[in-house]
Short mmCIF file of C-alpha atoms in Angstrom, two decimals:
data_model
loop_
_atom_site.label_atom_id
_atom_site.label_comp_id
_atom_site.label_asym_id
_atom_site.label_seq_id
_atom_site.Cartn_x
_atom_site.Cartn_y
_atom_site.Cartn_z
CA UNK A 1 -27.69 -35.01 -124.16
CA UNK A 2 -24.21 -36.20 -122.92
CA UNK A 3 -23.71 -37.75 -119.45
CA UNK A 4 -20.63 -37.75 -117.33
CA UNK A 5 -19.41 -40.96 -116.09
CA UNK A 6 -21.11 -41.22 -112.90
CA UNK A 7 -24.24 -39.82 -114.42
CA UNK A 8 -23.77 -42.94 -116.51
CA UNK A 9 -22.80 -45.21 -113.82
CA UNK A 10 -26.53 -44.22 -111.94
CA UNK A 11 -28.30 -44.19 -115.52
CA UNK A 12 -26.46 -48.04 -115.99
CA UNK A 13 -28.21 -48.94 -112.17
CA UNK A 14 -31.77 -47.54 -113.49
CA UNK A 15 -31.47 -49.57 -116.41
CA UNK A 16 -30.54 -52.43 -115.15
CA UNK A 17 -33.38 -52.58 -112.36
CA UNK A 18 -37.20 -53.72 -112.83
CA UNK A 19 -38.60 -51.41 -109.85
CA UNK A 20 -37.68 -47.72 -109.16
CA UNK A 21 -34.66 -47.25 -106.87
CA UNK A 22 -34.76 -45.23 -104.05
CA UNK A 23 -31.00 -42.96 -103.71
CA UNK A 24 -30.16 -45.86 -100.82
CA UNK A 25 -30.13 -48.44 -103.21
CA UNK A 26 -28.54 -46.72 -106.35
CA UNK A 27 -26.03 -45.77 -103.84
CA UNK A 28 -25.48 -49.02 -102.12
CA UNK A 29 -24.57 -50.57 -105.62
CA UNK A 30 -22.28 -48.19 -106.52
CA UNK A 31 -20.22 -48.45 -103.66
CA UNK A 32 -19.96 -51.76 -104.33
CA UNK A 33 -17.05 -51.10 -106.97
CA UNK A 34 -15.95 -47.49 -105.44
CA UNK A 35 -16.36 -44.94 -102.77
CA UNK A 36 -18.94 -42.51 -103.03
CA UNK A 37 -20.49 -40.23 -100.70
CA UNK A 38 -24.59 -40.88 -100.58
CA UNK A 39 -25.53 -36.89 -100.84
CA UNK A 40 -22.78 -37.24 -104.28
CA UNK A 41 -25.65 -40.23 -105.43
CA UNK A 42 -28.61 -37.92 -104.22
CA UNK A 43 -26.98 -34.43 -106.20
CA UNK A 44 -26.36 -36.57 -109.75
CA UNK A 45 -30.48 -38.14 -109.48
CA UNK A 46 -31.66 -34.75 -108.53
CA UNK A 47 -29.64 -33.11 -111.73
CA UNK A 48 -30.67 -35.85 -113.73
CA UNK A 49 -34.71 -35.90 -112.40
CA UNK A 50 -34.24 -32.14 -113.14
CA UNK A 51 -32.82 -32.67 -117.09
CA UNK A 52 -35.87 -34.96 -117.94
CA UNK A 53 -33.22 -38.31 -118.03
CA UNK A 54 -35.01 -39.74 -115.13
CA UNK A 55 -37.95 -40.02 -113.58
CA UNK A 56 -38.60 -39.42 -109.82
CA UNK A 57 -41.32 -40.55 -108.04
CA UNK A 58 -42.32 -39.95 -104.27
CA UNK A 59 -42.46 -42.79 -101.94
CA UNK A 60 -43.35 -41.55 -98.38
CA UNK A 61 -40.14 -39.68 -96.91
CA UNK A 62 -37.92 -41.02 -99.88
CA UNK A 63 -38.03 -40.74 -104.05
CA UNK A 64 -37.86 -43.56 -106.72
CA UNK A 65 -35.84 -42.90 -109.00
CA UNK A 66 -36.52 -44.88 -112.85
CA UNK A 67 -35.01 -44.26 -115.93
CA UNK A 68 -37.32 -41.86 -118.53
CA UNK A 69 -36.01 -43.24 -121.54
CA UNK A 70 -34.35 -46.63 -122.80
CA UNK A 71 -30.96 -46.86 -123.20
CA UNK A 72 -31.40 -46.98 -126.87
CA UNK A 73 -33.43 -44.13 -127.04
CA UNK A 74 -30.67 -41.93 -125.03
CA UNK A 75 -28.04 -43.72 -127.08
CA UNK A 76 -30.07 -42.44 -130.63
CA UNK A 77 -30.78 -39.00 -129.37
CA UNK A 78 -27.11 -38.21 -128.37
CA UNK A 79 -26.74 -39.32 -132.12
CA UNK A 80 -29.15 -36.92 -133.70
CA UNK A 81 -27.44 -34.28 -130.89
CA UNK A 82 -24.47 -34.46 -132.70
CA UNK A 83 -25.46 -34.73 -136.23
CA UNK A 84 -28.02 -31.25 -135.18
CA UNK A 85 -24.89 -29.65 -134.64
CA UNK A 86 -23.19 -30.30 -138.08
CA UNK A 87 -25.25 -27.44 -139.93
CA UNK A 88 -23.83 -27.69 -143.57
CA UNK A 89 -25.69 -30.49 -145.82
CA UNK A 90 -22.65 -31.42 -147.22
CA UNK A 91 -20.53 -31.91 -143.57
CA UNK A 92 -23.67 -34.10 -142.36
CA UNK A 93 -23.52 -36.72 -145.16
CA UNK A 94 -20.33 -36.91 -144.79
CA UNK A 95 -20.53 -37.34 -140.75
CA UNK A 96 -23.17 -40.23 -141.31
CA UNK A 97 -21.01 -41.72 -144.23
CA UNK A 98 -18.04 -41.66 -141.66
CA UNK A 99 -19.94 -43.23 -139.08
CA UNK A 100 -21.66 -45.87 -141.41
CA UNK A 101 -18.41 -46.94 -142.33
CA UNK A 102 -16.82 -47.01 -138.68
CA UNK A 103 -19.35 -49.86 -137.16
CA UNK A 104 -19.14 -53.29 -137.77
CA UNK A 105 -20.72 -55.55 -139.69
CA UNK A 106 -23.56 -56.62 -137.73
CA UNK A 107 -24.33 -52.71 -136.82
CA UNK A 108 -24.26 -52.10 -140.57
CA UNK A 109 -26.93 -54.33 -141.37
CA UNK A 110 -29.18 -53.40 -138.85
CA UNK A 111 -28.90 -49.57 -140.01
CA UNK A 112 -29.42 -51.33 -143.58
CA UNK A 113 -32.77 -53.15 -142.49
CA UNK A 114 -33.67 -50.04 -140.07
CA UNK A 115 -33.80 -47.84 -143.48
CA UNK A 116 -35.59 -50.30 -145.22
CA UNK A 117 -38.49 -50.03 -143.06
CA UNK A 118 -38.22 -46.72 -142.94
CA UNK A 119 -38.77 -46.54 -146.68
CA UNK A 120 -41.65 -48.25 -146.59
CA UNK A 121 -45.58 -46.47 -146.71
CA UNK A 122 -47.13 -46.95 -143.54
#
C-alpha cells in the first residue's frame, strides 16, 4: 500500500518513537520542519488507523497512535504490491531481474543470503 508524503512523514514519527503518540505530539514534531494545521495531523492518523497502517489506541479523551507494522514489513509489502500487479510470468521475472540488478552491492547480497534461507527445509 503506497503512502503520500505526509502519510510518510507521520508513519517516519511512529517509527521513530518507543511509546504511542498521541496527534499533539506527532503534530508538534512535524511542525518542527513545516507548517501544518493539527486537524491536517488528526485527518492523515485517522485515514491511516482506518487502512490497518497504524494502530490507535484510546487514552482517556485522546488516542495513541503506534505504527502496525515495521518499516520493513511496509517497505516488502509495497514490493509484493507491485510485483501482484505484473500478471504475466514472463513480465514478473523480468521485473525482479530488473530490480535485482538496480540495488547495490550490499542489497544484493542480502537478497542472495535471504534466498538461501529460504531454500532451506525448515
Amino acid at each position: 500500500m503506497g503512502l503520500g508524503e505526509l502519510e510518510n512523514d507521520v508513519m517516519r514519527q511512529l517509527w521513530a518513537s518507543e511509546p504511542p503518540l498521541t496527534v499533539r505530539e506527532v503534530h508538534e514534531r512535524l511542525a518542527e520542519n513545516r507548517a501544518l494545521a493539527y486537524t491536517t495531523v488528526m485527518t492523515v492518523l485517522d485515514r491511516l488507523a482506518r487502512k490497518g497502517v497504524v494502530k490507535q489506541e484510546r487514552s482517556g479523551r485522546a488516542y495513541l497512535y503506534s505504527a502496525a507494522h515495521s518499516r520493513e514489513e511496509m517497505a516488502a509489502e509495497l514490493m509484493l504490491d507491485a510485483l501482484g500487479d505484473v500478471d504475466d510470468p514472463s513480465a514478473r521475472l523480468a521485473a525482479l531481474q530488473y530490480f535485482v540488478g538496480r540495488v547495490g552491492t550490499r542489497e544484493a547480497e542480502a537478497i542472495k543470503d535471504a534466498l538461501g534461507g529460504a531454500a532451506r527445509p525448515q
